[in-house]
Amino acid sequence: MPQRPSSDPRTSHRDLFAHLKDQQSAMQSMLRRIVEHESPSDDKPSCDAMAEMLAQDFGAIGGRTKLHRDKITGNHLQVDFGGPRGAKPVLIVGHYDTVYPLGTLKQMPYRESKGRISGPGVLDMKGGIVQIHGAIAALQTQGGLPRPVTIILVSDEETGSESSRSITEKLAKQSAAAFVCEPAAGTDGALKTARKGVGDYLLRITGVASHSGLDFEKGQSAVLELARQIEKIAGFTDLKRGTTVNPGVIRGGTRSNVIAASAEAEIDVRVSTKRDVERVSKLFARLKPINRRCSLALSGGVNRPPMERTPGTAALFAQAQLIAAELSFSLAERMVGGGSDGNFTGAIVPTLDGLGAVGDGAHAVHEYIFATEMPKRAALLAGLIRAL
Ligand SMILES: [Zn+2]
């Protein structure tokens, strides 16, 4: 990957940072506006309005906006910025949906205090969206975009990206690299260079119902069978390989005096490599009833592939470290267990994730970001777009 040090004929990364520092209050007012417009994944009207609002924001700085309409989830927003001909675009990935239901603002209002900004979705990931906007605007005023940029902001990341996945993957195939503006890993602002793959399984057991007092021996308990299967499934966990298997939800039976005819478990799976995806999938496929008079039905699987630390991703991270050093901060990298749309792009192009806001408490009542990190991270993103 060619490196463009501070001798860049346009302007240095420091100039970008200085410009962005001047933009901090403008960034905060944009953040306030988009946080105060709630956008839970499952509320299509709110999400559609959010997509329209963001389309205006990105349109105002010269982006060509396109809504990928969806009947069920909110419309996904794509924004394209032109650049020199012949250069492959860089893809910037984010989502504007949040996990917070409508009305959350009443207990958790947007607030700026002592250098921290709190409110629903400030960290995950409306702060990141503002930084993307700031980075592109800064590049445009500081010499122009060095290559085309495509931004995809989806409405369904928090619920698994079922509707947007194919759009994100298609855009990744056309791009040179993907920068994912999900929150940083930890308050030190580390980037995410690997993410575990994520899977969901549903195991359903069918037994035979009977009266526990009158006909105990005729019954075949689905609850008992499930308990035995869970013990086995939990054993698929292999911490050394980074594989974790969590039977997180169980349901079954009707009354204590009935031998249960049915029971089921929802199981969360996390894996570090593609090989582990195969290994765990085989283990699940081989499950057999322990009580032969019960039957098993398994559905689901790994739906987000692991984002592995490929040489391409390592090179992007090295580049990010150089830019950070020029801006006088240090940058760490981390592997995380949570999935994002970076899992999809990472399987296709070199991907750097966790480029978004820095703070803590994603999905929690104390969710916050550090205000001064916003221009800094926007400068890092702008530098990366330039250096690619
Ligand atoms: Zn997120």
CSV table of C-alpha atoms in Angstrom, one decimal, residues 61 125 224 299 340 384:
chain,number,residue,atom,x,y,z
A,61,ILE,CA,-21.7,18.4,1.0
A,125,MET,CA,-23.1,4.8,16.2
A,224,LEU,CA,-35.0,-33.8,30.3
A,299,SER,CA,-32.2,-24.7,12.6
A,340,SER,CA,-20.8,-5.9,12.8
A,384,LEU,CA,-6.9,6.9,5.9
